[in-house]
mmCIF file of C-alpha atoms in Angstrom:
data_model
loop_
_atom_site.group_PDB
_atom_site.id
_atom_site.type_symbol
_atom_site.label_atom_id
_atom_site.label_comp_id
_atom_site.label_asym_id
_atom_site.label_seq_id
_atom_site.Cartn_x
_atom_site.Cartn_y
_atom_site.Cartn_z
ATOM 1 C CA MET A 1 171.411 74.333 32.793
ATOM 2 C CA SER A 2 170.390 77.905 33.655
ATOM 3 C CA ASN A 3 169.089 79.351 36.873
ATOM 4 C CA VAL A 4 165.559 80.702 36.979
ATOM 5 C CA LEU A 5 164.243 83.028 39.667
ATOM 6 C CA LEU A 6 160.593 83.995 39.571
ATOM 7 C CA LEU A 7 159.999 86.777 42.077
ATOM 8 C CA LEU A 8 156.345 87.621 42.689
ATOM 9 C CA VAL A 9 155.304 90.296 45.112
ATOM 10 C CA ASP A 10 151.896 91.434 46.257
ATOM 11 C CA GLN A 11 151.030 95.093 46.534
ATOM 12 C CA TRP A 12 154.353 96.605 45.438
ATOM 13 C CA GLN A 13 153.815 99.423 43.019
ATOM 14 C CA ALA A 14 156.421 99.373 40.235
ATOM 15 C CA ARG A 15 156.901 103.130 40.499
ATOM 16 C CA HIS A 16 158.518 102.630 43.918
ATOM 17 C CA PHE A 17 161.478 100.512 42.715
ATOM 18 C CA SER A 18 164.619 102.615 42.494
ATOM 19 C CA PHE A 19 165.708 100.981 39.211
ATOM 20 C CA LEU A 20 162.516 102.419 37.705
ATOM 21 C CA GLY A 21 163.171 105.875 39.186
ATOM 22 C CA GLY A 22 161.263 105.358 42.416
ATOM 23 C CA PRO A 23 161.985 107.286 45.611
ATOM 24 C CA PHE A 24 162.899 104.268 47.759
ATOM 25 C CA PRO A 25 166.232 102.414 47.628
ATOM 26 C CA THR A 26 165.709 98.827 46.477
ATOM 27 C CA PRO A 27 169.306 97.669 45.876
ATOM 28 C CA ALA A 28 168.681 93.902 45.934
ATOM 29 C CA VAL A 29 165.810 94.117 43.458
ATOM 30 C CA ASP A 30 167.858 96.578 41.366
ATOM 31 C CA ARG A 31 170.704 94.033 41.085
ATOM 32 C CA ILE A 32 168.297 91.270 40.096
ATOM 33 C CA ALA A 33 166.635 93.514 37.492
ATOM 34 C CA ALA A 34 170.009 94.537 36.039
ATOM 35 C CA ARG A 35 170.876 90.898 35.315
ATOM 36 C CA GLY A 36 167.449 89.624 34.320
ATOM 37 C CA ALA A 37 164.155 90.623 32.774
ATOM 38 C CA SER A 38 161.770 93.119 34.261
ATOM 39 C CA PHE A 39 158.273 93.181 32.841
ATOM 40 C CA GLN A 40 156.838 96.692 32.719
ATOM 41 C CA ASN A 41 153.216 95.686 32.154
ATOM 42 C CA ALA A 42 151.202 93.189 34.127
ATOM 43 C CA PHE A 43 147.834 91.609 33.553
ATOM 44 C CA THR A 44 145.936 89.025 35.519
ATOM 45 C CA THR A 45 143.714 86.151 34.499
ATOM 46 C CA CYS A 46 141.561 86.712 37.563
ATOM 47 C CA PRO A 47 141.428 89.442 40.241
ATOM 48 C CA LEU A 48 141.417 86.787 42.989
ATOM 49 C CA CYS A 49 144.676 85.470 44.513
ATOM 50 C CA THR A 50 144.160 81.717 44.286
ATOM 51 C CA PRO A 51 142.987 81.488 40.654
ATOM 52 C CA ALA A 52 145.712 83.930 39.552
ATOM 53 C CA ARG A 53 148.402 81.886 41.355
ATOM 54 C CA GLY A 54 147.044 78.713 39.792
ATOM 55 C CA THR A 55 147.460 80.291 36.367
ATOM 56 C CA LEU A 56 151.027 81.419 37.142
ATOM 57 C CA LEU A 57 151.909 77.889 38.222
ATOM 58 C CA THR A 58 150.360 76.170 35.224
ATOM 59 C CA GLY A 59 150.031 78.563 32.311
ATOM 60 C CA ARG A 60 146.360 77.603 32.165
ATOM 61 C CA TRP A 61 143.202 79.630 32.639
ATOM 62 C CA PRO A 62 141.231 79.186 35.899
ATOM 63 C CA ASP A 63 138.527 77.192 34.107
ATOM 64 C CA GLN A 64 141.260 74.761 32.981
ATOM 65 C CA THR A 65 142.858 74.382 36.441
ATOM 66 C CA GLY A 66 139.591 74.096 38.372
ATOM 67 C CA VAL A 67 140.654 76.958 40.653
ATOM 68 C CA HIS A 68 137.899 79.591 40.653
ATOM 69 C CA ASP A 69 137.843 81.015 44.170
ATOM 70 C CA ASN A 70 140.194 81.891 47.025
ATOM 71 C CA TYR A 71 140.903 78.639 48.842
ATOM 72 C CA SER A 72 139.848 78.550 52.525
ATOM 73 C CA ILE A 73 138.762 82.185 52.759
ATOM 74 C CA GLY A 74 135.363 83.109 54.118
ATOM 75 C CA TYR A 75 132.664 80.853 52.744
ATOM 76 C CA SER A 76 134.747 79.511 49.885
ATOM 77 C CA MET A 77 134.045 75.953 48.829
ATOM 78 C CA GLN A 78 137.122 75.860 46.565
ATOM 79 C CA ALA A 79 138.723 72.429 46.397
ATOM 80 C CA PRO A 80 142.518 72.241 46.800
ATOM 81 C CA PHE A 81 144.677 72.663 43.700
ATOM 82 C CA SER A 82 144.606 69.228 42.077
ATOM 83 C CA LEU A 83 147.814 67.190 41.821
ATOM 84 C CA GLU A 84 146.519 66.054 38.437
ATOM 85 C CA VAL A 85 147.040 69.575 37.024
ATOM 86 C CA PRO A 86 150.748 69.848 36.105
ATOM 87 C CA SER A 87 152.672 72.940 37.206
ATOM 88 C CA TRP A 88 156.070 74.424 36.406
ATOM 89 C CA ILE A 89 157.292 72.934 39.697
ATOM 90 C CA ASP A 90 156.496 69.432 38.423
ATOM 91 C CA ALA A 91 158.211 70.177 35.087
ATOM 92 C CA ALA A 92 161.308 71.714 36.713
ATOM 93 C CA VAL A 93 161.779 68.771 39.076
ATOM 94 C CA ALA A 94 161.272 66.285 36.220
ATOM 95 C CA SER A 95 163.898 68.190 34.174
ATOM 96 C CA GLY A 96 166.467 67.887 36.955
ATOM 97 C CA PHE A 97 166.314 71.411 38.394
ATOM 98 C CA HIS A 98 166.885 71.842 42.130
ATOM 99 C CA THR A 99 163.583 73.513 42.850
ATOM 100 C CA GLY A 100 162.460 75.718 45.724
ATOM 101 C CA TYR A 101 159.284 77.592 46.548
ATOM 102 C CA PHE A 102 159.146 80.093 49.396
ATOM 103 C CA GLY A 103 156.268 82.223 50.569
ATOM 104 C CA LYS A 104 152.520 82.086 50.275
ATOM 105 C CA TRP A 105 151.223 79.029 48.412
ATOM 106 C CA HIS A 106 147.546 79.914 48.840
ATOM 107 C CA LEU A 107 146.312 76.856 46.894
ATOM 108 C CA GLY A 108 145.475 74.363 49.626
ATOM 109 C CA PRO A 109 147.352 71.410 51.114
ATOM 110 C CA ASN A 110 148.797 70.099 47.819
ATOM 111 C CA GLY A 111 151.807 72.354 48.209
ATOM 112 C CA PRO A 112 155.168 72.573 46.469
ATOM 113 C CA ALA A 113 156.800 69.888 48.642
ATOM 114 C CA ILE A 114 154.160 67.359 47.583
ATOM 115 C CA ARG A 115 154.889 68.344 43.969
ATOM 116 C CA GLY A 116 158.573 67.531 44.461
ATOM 117 C CA ALA A 117 160.148 70.891 45.332
ATOM 118 C CA HIS A 118 163.411 70.289 47.160
ATOM 119 C CA ARG A 119 163.191 73.289 49.491
ATOM 120 C CA THR A 120 160.026 75.030 50.627
ATOM 121 C CA SER A 121 158.566 77.146 53.376
ATOM 122 C CA ASP A 122 155.737 74.625 53.882
ATOM 123 C CA GLY A 123 154.646 74.667 57.491
ATOM 124 C CA ILE A 124 156.345 77.985 58.216
ATOM 125 C CA ASP A 125 153.723 80.354 56.863
ATOM 126 C CA ALA A 126 150.703 78.091 57.333
ATOM 127 C CA GLY A 127 150.221 78.988 60.999
ATOM 128 C CA ARG A 128 150.357 82.704 60.307
ATOM 129 C CA LEU A 129 147.711 82.914 57.628
ATOM 130 C CA PRO A 130 144.717 84.819 58.996
ATOM 131 C CA TYR A 131 142.254 82.680 57.043
ATOM 132 C CA ASN A 132 143.557 79.310 58.247
ATOM 133 C CA PRO A 133 140.541 77.787 60.032
ATOM 134 C CA ASP A 134 142.732 75.269 61.910
ATOM 135 C CA LYS A 135 144.819 77.894 63.705
ATOM 136 C CA PRO A 136 143.590 80.324 66.359
#
């Protein structure tokens, strides 16, 4: 069984990574890139966070996942990401991988722990999200 690390970052311009000739030292990312794959082009299925994350988790278009809007932001009426839509987390757990998910979920209360992830940051980031209507 192999290890898989999917590292997603918001608002980092590729030209700033030192392994791509950028001006800032990024030694940890440089080591990861040296031993893995680094994709030089990126495209999105949707310019909104929640639908794009839903696609990354499922490999399906937003109209297939039912995620069309940013969950819990502004006047959004977006329903939570359905447990009936399978994700790579579900598949990894079912295949016997020890699975973790850390950082922004951004898809509602049906988070990675509910999907079977062994380690998560559920509950850690939730209180710090500026659009969480339940937190001051």
